Amino acid sequence: MQEIVFKGIGVSPGIAMGPVFLLPEPEEYHPPEWPVRDEELEEEFSRFLRALSEAKQQIQDLHDRVSRQVGGDHAAILDVQLMIVSDEQIIEDIRNALFAKKNNVEAIFHQTLSHYLHILYGSGNQYLAERHADIKDVMTRVLNNLRGKKPADVCEISTPSVVIARDIPPSETARMEREKVLGFAIDAGGQSSHTAIIAKALGIPAVVGLHQVTAAVREGDLVLVDGQQGTVTVHPAVETLERSRTELRRRKAYADGLAGLRSLPATTRDGRRITLSANIEFPAEVQMVVESGAEGVGLYRTEFIYMNRSDLPSEEEQFEAYKAVVEGLSPHPTIIRTMDLGGDKFISHLDIPFEFNPFLGWRAIRFCLERRDIFEVQLRAILRAGAHGPLKLMYPLISCVSEVIQANAIVEEVKQQLRKEGLPHAEDFEIGAMIEVPSAAMTADIIAKEVDFFSIGTNDLIQYTMAVERVNDKIAHLYQPSHPAVLRFVKRIVDEGHRNNIWVGICGEMAADPAMVLLLLGMGIDEISVNPATVPRIKNLIRNVSYEDAAKIVEEVMEHTSAQTIEARAREVVKNVIAEPEVV
Ligand code: PEP
Ligand code: MG
């Protein structure tokens, strides 16, 4: 068969080869309706019972697997679904409707459950409304069983495969098992989508923004995913496979060569010391951070503890997770970011209403300031973890100084509560604001007065500055870290931070690109936080350039008018200072 190569955006390095597991769109299936004769009604009902019992077994298997892998709390979401498939009332309603209407059972089942969903929507009862997603999941599963369709779930892959889909949300990505998902490739997505970030955290090679790879592959096709080059090769030829093996060896040799940098500081040739830290999403990544040679964590994205479950994580559970990170990295600091749900990170059981533009919606600190009940529990857990190692705290998506002032007041109240209760906790620690919204960048001088540091979130800052959704493959070409507007913002944030005597870091994906790091260094950035796997590469760059030279390049490129020429100039300089293997 003819080899076909697709080019997308490589977001998680590594090369994976295997059969395709095609994840279909979660379609809304409307079963056709046909009449059933009186004498066939009992058999029709039995057909439904068999599909239901099959669904029960599937959910139970999934429940057991999730409990084994990530613990019982994460499996609790499936308890609700088990209750739904065992509900006697639902079974009786289906039987009554079947014998009254005398239509095929898939149509009856679909109508009955749609009716329940309709009632739940209109109930105004939050608990019931939260069951909506579970009923929908069960409905799809039973309908699939009735029509003999294989359920598509990343947890139900039996042969190690390459997952291909139109899109995969971050919550689904977080459920992937490294042993079963060799790699994945999706039509949608951009460089800094959270799906891409999770793929990196799990070490799963991934390519996004392929536009139409789903249309070109069939289940079981052999594919090769190169998460560094950003290519997906369908039906790879023998020579292609040989080339990729050689490439893999070459990359490994380069990475091994950088391992010696582990205990060396991130200091420029002319002696400017940069704090190089790592971004994590799960406590399990601590070991990787330590091995990478990073000086602690510059961004711990805590929202993942809230995902893939039907309840909220308790204070105790959060405390244990945060403590494991803080303790594991001590004596280096951990910067814990308060949760950033919303945007592309949904959870079905929190009552977040439908929004036309979730990235411009009820997200992150905006959500936390309104749901103080949830925010306070998280802050208590974070502050308590701070008794076990050096802690810093930061707030995501600040757009007004008032949000910082409010959040700081809540932190003070939480401290007071903990003091009263006699619970050990951190008292004196730095608090920072993520600067990732243009309004915050423009008022950095005002916000600086209320915090101890800034961490620039360029993943969001670029999307809001350029008005380009970070997950949208159609406009991914406009997502430009080196755009003069983005660079002017970054420079302004660094300058205003320094003018107000606070340190300024960066934790967006932009800092994982050596060419962009050159510019960040030249602007005077104090801290850089990247995914653990990229730490050695960035340290190598820092140690091979001088701050003075980098500052001159910044001065030069700030006069340029296009993202392309700025990027080209920075790449040219970087190429001359560090001999990295070219992507072939
Ligand atoms: C960012 O926006 O750059 C950032 C680091 O936060 P997140 O990617 O989690 O939105
Ligand atoms: Mg962000």
Coordinates of C-alpha atoms and ligand atoms in Angstrom, one line a residue:
M1 CA 0.0 0.0 0.0
Q2 CA 1.1 3.5 -0.8
E3 CA 2.8 5.4 2.1
I4 CA 1.1 8.7 2.9
V5 CA 2.7 11.3 5.1
F6 CA 0.7 13.9 7.1
K7 CA 2.3 17.0 8.6
G8 CA 0.9 18.5 11.7
I9 CA 2.4 20.0 14.9
G10 CA 4.7 17.7 16.9
V11 CA 3.8 18.3 20.6
S12 CA 5.3 15.4 22.5
P13 CA 8.6 14.0 21.2
G14 CA 9.2 10.3 20.6
I15 CA 8.5 8.0 17.8
A16 CA 5.6 5.5 18.0
M17 CA 4.6 2.8 15.6
G18 CA 1.6 0.5 15.7
P19 CA -1.9 -0.3 14.5
V20 CA -4.5 2.5 14.4
F21 CA -7.2 2.6 17.1
L22 CA -9.7 5.0 15.6
L23 CA -11.7 7.0 18.2
P24 CA -14.9 8.1 16.5
E25 CA -16.5 11.5 17.2
P26 CA -18.9 11.2 20.2
E27 CA -21.8 11.4 17.8
E28 CA -25.4 11.8 18.8
Y29 CA -27.0 8.6 17.5
H30 CA -30.7 8.7 16.7
P31 CA -31.7 5.1 16.2
P32 CA -34.3 4.5 13.4
E33 CA -37.7 3.3 14.4
W34 CA -39.5 0.2 13.2
P35 CA -42.6 -1.8 14.3
V36 CA -42.3 -5.0 16.2
R37 CA -45.0 -7.8 16.1
D38 CA -46.8 -8.7 19.3
E39 CA -45.3 -12.2 19.4
E40 CA -41.7 -10.7 19.1
L41 CA -42.0 -8.2 22.0
E42 CA -40.7 -10.5 24.6
E43 CA -37.6 -11.3 22.5
E44 CA -37.2 -7.6 21.8
F45 CA -37.2 -7.0 25.6
S46 CA -34.7 -9.8 26.1
R47 CA -32.4 -8.2 23.5
F48 CA -32.5 -5.0 25.6
L49 CA -31.7 -6.9 28.8
R50 CA -28.7 -8.5 27.1
A51 CA -27.4 -5.2 25.9
L52 CA -27.9 -3.7 29.4
S53 CA -26.1 -6.6 31.1
E54 CA -23.2 -6.3 28.6
A55 CA -23.0 -2.6 29.5
K56 CA -22.9 -3.4 33.1
Q57 CA -20.0 -5.8 32.6
Q58 CA -18.1 -3.2 30.5
I59 CA -18.6 -0.5 33.1
Q60 CA -17.6 -2.9 35.9
D61 CA -14.4 -3.9 34.0
L62 CA -13.6 -0.2 33.4
H63 CA -14.2 0.5 37.0
D64 CA -11.8 -2.2 38.2
R65 CA -9.1 -1.1 35.8
V66 CA -9.4 2.6 36.8
S67 CA -9.3 1.7 40.5
R68 CA -6.2 -0.4 40.0
Q69 CA -4.4 2.3 38.0
V70 CA -5.3 5.6 39.7
G71 CA -7.2 4.7 42.8
G72 CA -10.8 4.3 43.9
D73 CA -11.7 7.9 43.9
H74 CA -11.2 8.3 40.2
A75 CA -13.3 5.1 39.6
A76 CA -16.2 6.6 41.6
I77 CA -17.6 8.3 38.5
L78 CA -18.4 4.8 37.2
D79 CA -20.4 3.9 40.3
V80 CA -23.1 6.3 39.2
Q81 CA -23.2 4.6 35.8
L82 CA -23.4 1.2 37.4
M83 CA -26.4 2.4 39.4
I84 CA -28.1 3.7 36.2
V85 CA -27.7 0.3 34.4
S86 CA -29.1 -1.5 37.4
D87 CA -32.1 0.8 38.0
E88 CA -35.3 -1.2 38.2
Q89 CA -37.4 1.8 37.4
I90 CA -35.6 2.4 34.1
I91 CA -36.0 -1.3 33.1
E92 CA -39.7 -1.2 34.0
D93 CA -40.2 2.1 32.1
I94 CA -38.6 0.6 29.0
R95 CA -40.7 -2.6 29.2
N96 CA -43.9 -0.6 29.6
A97 CA -43.1 1.7 26.7
L98 CA -42.0 -1.2 24.5
F99 CA -45.3 -3.1 25.0
A100 CA -47.3 0.1 24.6
K101 CA -45.7 1.5 21.5
K102 CA -44.6 -1.8 19.9
N103 CA -41.5 -0.3 18.3
N104 CA -37.9 -1.6 18.3
V105 CA -36.2 -1.4 21.6
E106 CA -33.3 0.9 20.6
A107 CA -35.8 3.6 19.6
I108 CA -37.8 3.0 22.8
F109 CA -34.6 3.2 24.9
H110 CA -33.4 6.3 23.2
Q111 CA -36.8 8.1 23.6
T112 CA -37.1 7.1 27.3
L113 CA -33.6 8.2 28.2
S114 CA -33.9 11.4 26.2
H115 CA -37.1 12.1 28.2
Y116 CA -35.2 11.6 31.5
L117 CA -32.4 13.9 30.2
H118 CA -35.0 16.6 29.4
I119 CA -36.5 16.4 32.9
L120 CA -33.0 16.6 34.5
Y121 CA -32.1 19.7 32.4
G122 CA -35.2 21.5 33.5
S123 CA -35.1 20.3 37.2
G124 CA -32.9 23.2 38.4
N125 CA -31.5 20.6 40.8
Q126 CA -27.7 20.7 40.6
Y127 CA -27.2 17.1 41.8
L128 CA -29.6 15.7 39.2
A129 CA -28.3 18.0 36.5
E130 CA -24.8 16.6 37.2
R131 CA -26.1 13.1 36.4
H132 CA -26.8 14.2 32.9
A133 CA -23.4 13.3 31.5
D134 CA -23.5 9.8 33.1
I135 CA -26.9 9.1 31.6
K136 CA -25.7 10.2 28.2
D137 CA -22.6 7.9 28.6
V138 CA -24.8 4.9 29.5
M139 CA -27.2 5.7 26.7
T140 CA -24.4 5.6 24.1
R141 CA -23.0 2.4 25.6
V142 CA -26.3 0.5 25.6
L143 CA -27.2 1.7 22.1
N144 CA -23.7 0.6 20.8
N145 CA -24.3 -2.8 22.3
L146 CA -27.7 -3.1 20.7
R147 CA -26.3 -2.4 17.3
G148 CA -23.1 -4.5 17.9
K149 CA -20.9 -1.4 17.8
K150 CA -17.5 -1.6 19.5
P151 CA -17.3 1.0 22.3
A152 CA -14.6 3.5 21.7
D153 CA -12.7 4.4 24.9
V154 CA -9.0 5.0 25.3
C155 CA -9.2 2.8 28.4
E156 CA -10.7 -0.1 26.5
I157 CA -7.8 -0.6 24.1
S158 CA -6.6 -4.2 24.2
T159 CA -3.7 -4.2 21.7
P160 CA -1.1 -1.5 22.1
S161 CA -2.1 1.0 19.4
V162 CA -1.7 4.5 18.0
V163 CA -4.9 6.4 18.8
I164 CA -6.3 8.6 16.0
A165 CA -9.2 10.9 16.5
R166 CA -10.7 14.2 15.4
D167 CA -10.0 15.6 18.9
I168 CA -9.3 14.2 22.4
P169 CA -10.1 16.4 25.4
P170 CA -7.4 16.8 28.1
S171 CA -9.5 14.7 30.6
E172 CA -9.5 11.8 28.1
T173 CA -5.8 12.2 27.5
A174 CA -5.1 12.0 31.2
R175 CA -6.8 8.6 31.3
M176 CA -4.4 7.1 28.6
E177 CA -2.1 4.3 29.7
R178 CA 1.4 4.5 28.3
E179 CA 1.6 0.8 27.7
K180 CA -1.6 0.8 25.5
V181 CA -1.4 4.1 23.8
L182 CA 1.9 4.1 21.9
G183 CA 1.2 7.5 20.5
F184 CA -1.7 9.6 19.3
A185 CA -2.5 11.9 16.4
I186 CA -5.5 14.2 16.1
D187 CA -7.0 16.5 13.5
A188 CA -7.6 19.3 16.0
G189 CA -5.4 21.1 18.5
G190 CA -2.5 23.5 18.7
Q191 CA 1.0 23.6 20.2
S192 CA -0.1 24.6 23.6
S193 CA -3.4 22.9 24.0
H194 CA -3.8 21.0 27.3
T195 CA -4.1 17.8 25.4
A196 CA -0.6 18.4 24.1
I197 CA 0.7 19.3 27.5
I198 CA -0.7 16.1 29.1
A199 CA 0.7 14.0 26.3
K200 CA 4.1 15.4 27.2
A201 CA 3.6 14.8 30.9
L202 CA 2.7 11.1 30.2
G203 CA 5.6 10.7 27.7
I204 CA 3.3 9.7 24.9
P205 CA 4.5 10.8 21.4
A206 CA 1.8 13.0 19.9
V207 CA 1.0 15.1 16.8
V208 CA -1.9 17.5 16.7
G209 CA -3.3 19.9 14.1
L210 CA -3.4 17.3 11.3
H211 CA -6.7 18.6 9.9
Q212 CA -7.8 15.4 8.2
V213 CA -5.8 12.4 9.3
T214 CA -9.0 10.7 10.5
A215 CA -10.3 10.6 7.0
A216 CA -7.2 8.8 5.7
V217 CA -6.8 5.9 8.1
R218 CA -8.8 2.8 8.9
E219 CA -8.8 0.8 12.1
G220 CA -5.8 -1.5 12.2
D221 CA -3.7 0.4 9.6
L222 CA 0.0 0.6 10.5
V223 CA 1.1 4.1 11.3
L224 CA 4.2 5.8 12.4
V225 CA 3.9 8.9 14.6
D226 CA 6.9 11.2 15.1
G227 CA 6.1 13.6 17.8
Q228 CA 9.2 15.7 17.2
Q229 CA 8.9 16.2 13.5
G230 CA 5.1 16.4 13.7
T231 CA 4.5 13.8 11.1
V232 CA 2.2 10.8 10.8
T233 CA 3.0 8.2 8.2
V234 CA 0.3 5.9 7.2
H235 CA 1.5 2.5 5.7
P236 CA 5.1 3.4 6.2
A237 CA 7.6 1.9 3.7
V238 CA 10.4 -0.3 4.9
E239 CA 13.0 2.4 4.2
T240 CA 10.9 4.9 6.3
L241 CA 10.9 2.5 9.2
E242 CA 14.6 2.0 9.0
R243 CA 15.2 5.8 8.8
S244 CA 13.0 6.3 11.9
R245 CA 15.0 3.7 13.9
T246 CA 18.3 5.5 13.0
E247 CA 16.7 8.8 13.9
L248 CA 15.6 7.4 17.3
R249 CA 19.2 6.3 18.1
R250 CA 20.5 9.7 17.1
R251 CA 18.1 11.6 19.4
K252 CA 18.8 9.2 22.2
A253 CA 22.6 9.8 21.8
Y254 CA 22.0 13.5 21.9
A255 CA 19.8 13.3 25.1
D256 CA 22.4 11.0 26.8
G257 CA 25.0 13.6 26.0
L258 CA 23.0 16.3 27.9
A259 CA 22.7 14.1 31.0
G260 CA 26.0 15.5 32.3
L261 CA 24.4 18.9 32.8
R262 CA 22.1 17.6 35.5
S263 CA 23.9 19.0 38.5
L264 CA 25.2 22.1 36.8
P265 CA 23.6 25.5 37.3
A266 CA 21.6 27.3 34.6
T267 CA 24.1 30.2 34.3
T268 CA 24.8 32.1 31.1
R269 CA 28.4 32.4 29.9
D270 CA 28.7 35.9 31.4
G271 CA 27.4 34.7 34.8
R272 CA 23.7 35.5 34.9
R273 CA 22.0 32.9 37.0
I274 CA 18.6 31.7 35.8
T275 CA 16.3 29.5 37.9
L276 CA 15.4 26.6 35.6
S277 CA 12.4 24.7 36.9
A278 CA 9.8 22.3 35.6
N279 CA 6.1 22.1 34.9
I280 CA 4.1 19.2 36.1
E281 CA 0.5 18.0 36.1
F282 CA 0.7 14.9 38.3
P283 CA 2.5 14.1 41.5
A284 CA 4.0 11.0 39.7
E285 CA 6.2 13.4 37.7
V286 CA 8.3 14.4 40.7
Q287 CA 11.0 11.8 40.0
M288 CA 11.3 13.0 36.4
V289 CA 11.7 16.5 37.7
V290 CA 14.5 15.5 40.1
E291 CA 16.2 13.5 37.3
S292 CA 16.0 16.4 34.8
G293 CA 18.2 18.6 36.9
A294 CA 15.4 21.2 37.3
E295 CA 15.5 23.4 40.5
G296 CA 12.0 22.6 41.6
V297 CA 8.6 23.1 40.0
G298 CA 7.7 26.4 38.4
L299 CA 4.1 25.4 37.6
Y300 CA 2.1 22.6 39.2
R301 CA -1.2 22.5 37.3
T302 CA -3.5 21.3 40.1
E303 CA -6.7 21.1 38.1
F304 CA -6.1 17.5 37.0
I305 CA -6.9 16.2 40.5
Y306 CA -10.5 17.4 39.9
M307 CA -10.9 15.6 36.6
N308 CA -12.3 12.1 35.7
R309 CA -14.4 11.7 38.8
S310 CA -17.9 12.4 39.9
D311 CA -17.1 14.2 43.2
L312 CA -14.7 16.9 44.4
P313 CA -11.4 15.9 45.8
S314 CA -11.4 16.2 49.6
E315 CA -8.9 18.4 51.5
E316 CA -7.1 15.3 52.8
E317 CA -6.7 13.8 49.3
Q318 CA -5.4 17.1 47.9
F319 CA -3.1 17.6 50.9
E320 CA -1.6 14.2 50.3
A321 CA -1.0 14.9 46.6
Y322 CA 0.5 18.4 47.2
K323 CA 2.6 17.2 50.1
A324 CA 4.1 14.4 48.0
V325 CA 5.2 17.0 45.4
V326 CA 6.4 19.6 47.9
E327 CA 8.3 17.0 50.0
G328 CA 9.6 15.2 47.0
L329 CA 11.2 18.4 45.6
S330 CA 12.5 19.9 48.8
P331 CA 14.9 21.7 49.3
H332 CA 13.8 23.1 45.9
P333 CA 10.6 25.1 45.9
T334 CA 7.3 24.0 44.3
I335 CA 5.0 26.7 42.8
I336 CA 1.5 25.4 43.2
R337 CA -1.0 27.1 40.9
T338 CA -4.5 27.1 42.2
M339 CA -6.9 25.3 39.9
D340 CA -7.5 26.4 36.4
L341 CA -10.7 24.7 35.3
G342 CA -12.7 25.9 32.4
G343 CA -11.4 26.8 28.9
D344 CA -10.5 23.4 27.4
K345 CA -10.6 21.7 30.8
F346 CA -14.1 20.7 31.6
I347 CA -15.5 18.6 34.3
S348 CA -19.0 17.4 33.9
H349 CA -20.1 17.3 37.6
L350 CA -19.4 21.0 38.4
D351 CA -22.3 23.2 37.4
I352 CA -20.4 25.2 34.7
P353 CA -23.1 26.4 32.3
F354 CA -22.7 26.2 28.5
E355 CA -20.6 29.1 27.2
F356 CA -20.1 30.3 23.7
N357 CA -16.4 31.1 24.4
P358 CA -15.1 29.0 27.3
F359 CA -11.7 30.5 27.0
L360 CA -13.3 33.9 27.6
G361 CA -15.6 32.5 30.3
W362 CA -15.9 31.3 33.8
R363 CA -12.4 29.9 34.2
A364 CA -9.6 29.7 36.7
I365 CA -9.5 32.4 39.3
R366 CA -12.9 33.7 38.2
F367 CA -14.5 30.4 39.1
C368 CA -12.5 30.1 42.3
L369 CA -13.5 33.5 43.6
E370 CA -17.2 32.7 43.1
R371 CA -16.9 29.1 44.4
R372 CA -15.1 30.0 47.6
D373 CA -16.2 26.7 49.1
I374 CA -14.1 24.8 46.5
F375 CA -11.3 27.4 46.6
E376 CA -10.9 27.4 50.3
V377 CA -10.6 23.6 50.5
Q378 CA -7.8 23.8 47.9
L379 CA -6.0 26.6 49.7
R380 CA -6.2 24.7 53.0
A381 CA -4.6 21.7 51.4
I382 CA -1.9 23.7 49.7
L383 CA -1.0 25.7 52.8
R384 CA -0.9 22.5 54.8
A385 CA 1.4 20.9 52.2
G386 CA 3.6 23.9 52.6
A387 CA 4.5 22.7 56.1
H388 CA 6.5 19.9 54.4
G389 CA 8.8 21.9 52.1
P390 CA 9.3 25.2 50.4
L391 CA 6.1 26.4 48.8
K392 CA 5.1 29.3 46.5
L393 CA 1.5 29.9 45.4
M394 CA 0.2 31.5 42.2
Y395 CA -3.1 32.4 40.7
P396 CA -4.1 31.7 37.1
L397 CA -5.8 34.0 34.6
I398 CA -5.6 37.3 36.6
S399 CA -7.2 40.0 34.6
C400 CA -7.7 42.7 37.3
V401 CA -5.7 43.6 40.4
S402 CA -8.9 43.3 42.4
E403 CA -8.8 39.5 41.8
V404 CA -5.4 39.3 43.4
I405 CA -6.5 41.4 46.3
Q406 CA -9.5 39.2 46.9
A407 CA -7.6 36.0 46.6
N408 CA -4.9 37.2 48.9
A409 CA -7.5 38.1 51.5
I410 CA -8.9 34.5 51.2
V411 CA -5.4 33.1 51.7
E412 CA -5.1 35.2 54.9
E413 CA -8.5 33.9 56.1
V414 CA -7.4 30.3 55.4
K415 CA -4.2 30.9 57.4
Q416 CA -6.2 32.2 60.3
Q417 CA -8.5 29.1 60.2
L418 CA -5.5 26.8 60.1
R419 CA -3.8 28.7 63.0
K420 CA -7.0 28.4 65.1
E421 CA -7.3 24.7 64.3
G422 CA -3.6 24.2 65.2
L423 CA -2.9 22.5 61.9
P424 CA 0.7 22.9 60.6
H425 CA 0.9 25.0 57.5
A426 CA 3.1 27.5 55.6
E427 CA 2.9 31.0 57.0
D428 CA 5.4 33.0 55.0
F429 CA 5.6 32.1 51.3
E430 CA 5.7 34.0 48.1
I431 CA 2.5 34.6 46.1
G432 CA 2.6 35.3 42.4
A433 CA 0.2 36.2 39.6
M434 CA 0.2 34.5 36.3
I435 CA 0.3 37.2 33.6
E436 CA -1.5 35.7 30.7
V437 CA -4.2 38.2 29.8
P438 CA -3.5 41.4 27.9
S439 CA -5.2 43.5 30.6
A440 CA -2.9 42.1 33.2
A441 CA 0.1 42.7 31.0
M442 CA -0.9 46.3 30.5
T443 CA -1.4 46.8 34.2
A444 CA 1.6 44.7 35.3
D445 CA 2.9 47.8 37.3
I446 CA -0.3 47.8 39.3
I447 CA -0.5 44.1 39.9
A448 CA 3.2 43.9 40.8
K449 CA 2.5 45.9 44.0
E450 CA 0.3 43.1 45.3
V451 CA 2.5 40.0 44.6
D452 CA 6.0 38.7 45.1
F453 CA 6.5 37.4 41.5
F454 CA 5.0 37.1 38.1
S455 CA 4.9 34.0 36.0
I456 CA 4.2 34.7 32.4
G457 CA 1.7 32.2 30.9
T458 CA 2.4 32.6 27.2
N459 CA 0.1 29.8 26.2
D460 CA -2.8 32.0 27.1
L461 CA -1.1 35.3 26.5
I462 CA -0.5 34.4 22.9
Q463 CA -4.1 33.2 22.4
Y464 CA -5.6 36.3 23.9
T465 CA -3.2 38.7 22.2
M466 CA -3.6 37.2 18.8
A467 CA -7.2 36.3 19.2
V468 CA -6.3 32.7 18.2
E469 CA -7.7 29.8 20.3
R470 CA -4.9 27.7 21.4
V471 CA -6.8 24.5 20.5
N472 CA -7.9 25.5 17.0
D473 CA -6.0 23.7 14.2
K474 CA -7.6 26.0 11.5
I475 CA -5.9 29.1 12.8
A476 CA -2.8 27.5 14.3
H477 CA -0.5 29.3 11.9
L478 CA -1.6 32.6 13.5
Y479 CA -0.5 31.4 17.0
Q480 CA 2.8 33.1 16.9
P481 CA 5.1 33.3 20.0
S482 CA 7.5 35.5 18.1
H483 CA 4.9 38.0 17.0
P484 CA 6.0 41.6 17.8
A485 CA 2.9 42.1 19.9
V486 CA 3.6 39.0 22.1
L487 CA 7.3 40.0 22.5
R488 CA 6.4 43.6 23.4
F489 CA 4.0 42.2 26.1
V490 CA 6.6 39.8 27.5
K491 CA 9.2 42.6 27.6
R492 CA 6.8 44.9 29.3
I493 CA 5.9 42.4 32.0
V494 CA 9.6 41.7 32.7
D495 CA 10.4 45.4 32.8
E496 CA 7.5 46.3 35.0
G497 CA 8.2 43.4 37.4
H498 CA 11.8 44.5 37.8
R499 CA 10.9 48.1 38.2
N500 CA 8.7 47.0 41.1
N501 CA 11.4 44.8 42.5
I502 CA 9.8 41.4 41.9
W503 CA 11.2 38.5 40.0
V504 CA 9.6 37.4 36.7
G505 CA 9.4 33.9 35.3
I506 CA 7.8 32.2 32.4
C507 CA 5.9 28.8 32.4
G508 CA 4.3 28.8 28.9
E509 CA 5.4 26.3 26.2
M510 CA 7.2 29.2 24.4
A511 CA 10.0 28.6 26.9
A512 CA 10.5 25.1 25.6
D513 CA 11.8 26.5 22.3
P514 CA 15.5 27.4 22.5
A515 CA 15.1 30.2 19.9
M516 CA 12.5 31.8 22.1
V517 CA 14.5 31.2 25.2
L518 CA 17.3 33.3 23.7
L519 CA 14.9 36.2 23.4
L520 CA 13.5 35.7 26.9
L521 CA 17.1 35.7 28.3
G522 CA 17.8 38.9 26.5
M523 CA 14.8 40.5 28.0
G524 CA 16.0 39.7 31.5
I525 CA 13.8 36.8 32.5
D526 CA 14.7 35.4 36.0
E527 CA 13.1 32.0 35.9
I528 CA 12.1 29.5 33.2
S529 CA 9.8 26.6 33.8
V530 CA 9.4 23.9 31.1
N531 CA 8.3 20.3 30.9
P532 CA 10.8 18.0 32.6
A533 CA 12.0 16.3 29.4
T534 CA 13.0 19.7 27.9
V535 CA 15.0 20.9 30.9
P536 CA 18.4 19.6 29.8
R537 CA 18.0 21.1 26.3
I538 CA 17.2 24.6 27.7
K539 CA 19.9 24.4 30.3
N540 CA 22.4 23.6 27.5
L541 CA 21.3 26.7 25.7
I542 CA 21.4 29.0 28.8
R543 CA 25.0 27.8 29.6
N544 CA 26.1 28.5 26.0
V545 CA 25.0 32.1 25.5
S546 CA 25.8 35.3 27.1
Y547 CA 23.1 37.5 28.6
E548 CA 24.8 40.5 27.0
D549 CA 24.7 39.0 23.5
A550 CA 21.1 37.8 24.0
A551 CA 20.1 41.4 25.0
K552 CA 21.6 42.7 21.8
I553 CA 19.6 40.3 19.7
V554 CA 16.5 41.4 21.5
E555 CA 17.3 45.0 20.8
E556 CA 17.7 44.1 17.2
V557 CA 14.6 42.0 16.7
M558 CA 12.3 44.4 18.6
E559 CA 12.7 46.6 15.4
H560 CA 11.5 43.8 13.2
T561 CA 8.0 43.9 11.9
S562 CA 7.1 40.2 11.5
A563 CA 7.0 37.0 13.6
Q564 CA 8.8 35.1 10.8
T565 CA 11.9 37.3 10.6
I566 CA 12.2 37.5 14.3
E567 CA 12.0 33.7 14.6
A568 CA 14.4 33.2 11.8
R569 CA 17.0 35.5 13.3
A570 CA 16.7 33.9 16.8
R571 CA 17.0 30.4 15.3
E572 CA 20.1 31.4 13.3
V573 CA 21.8 32.6 16.5
V574 CA 20.8 29.5 18.4
K575 CA 22.0 27.2 15.7
N576 CA 25.4 28.8 16.0
V577 CA 25.7 28.4 19.7
I578 CA 24.4 25.0 20.3
A579 CA 24.9 22.1 18.0
E580 CA 21.5 20.3 18.2
P581 CA 20.7 17.5 15.8
E582 CA 18.5 18.8 13.0
V583 CA 15.1 17.4 12.7
V584 CA 15.3 15.2 9.6
Ligands
PEP1 C1 0.0 29.4 30.1 O1 -1.2 29.8 29.8 O2 1.0 29.7 29.5 C2 0.1 28.4 31.2 C3 1.3 28.0 31.6 O3 -1.0 27.9 31.8 P1 -1.9 26.8 31.1 O4 -1.2 26.2 29.9 O5 -2.2 25.7 32.1 O6 -3.1 27.6 30.7
MG2 MG -2.7 29.6 31.2

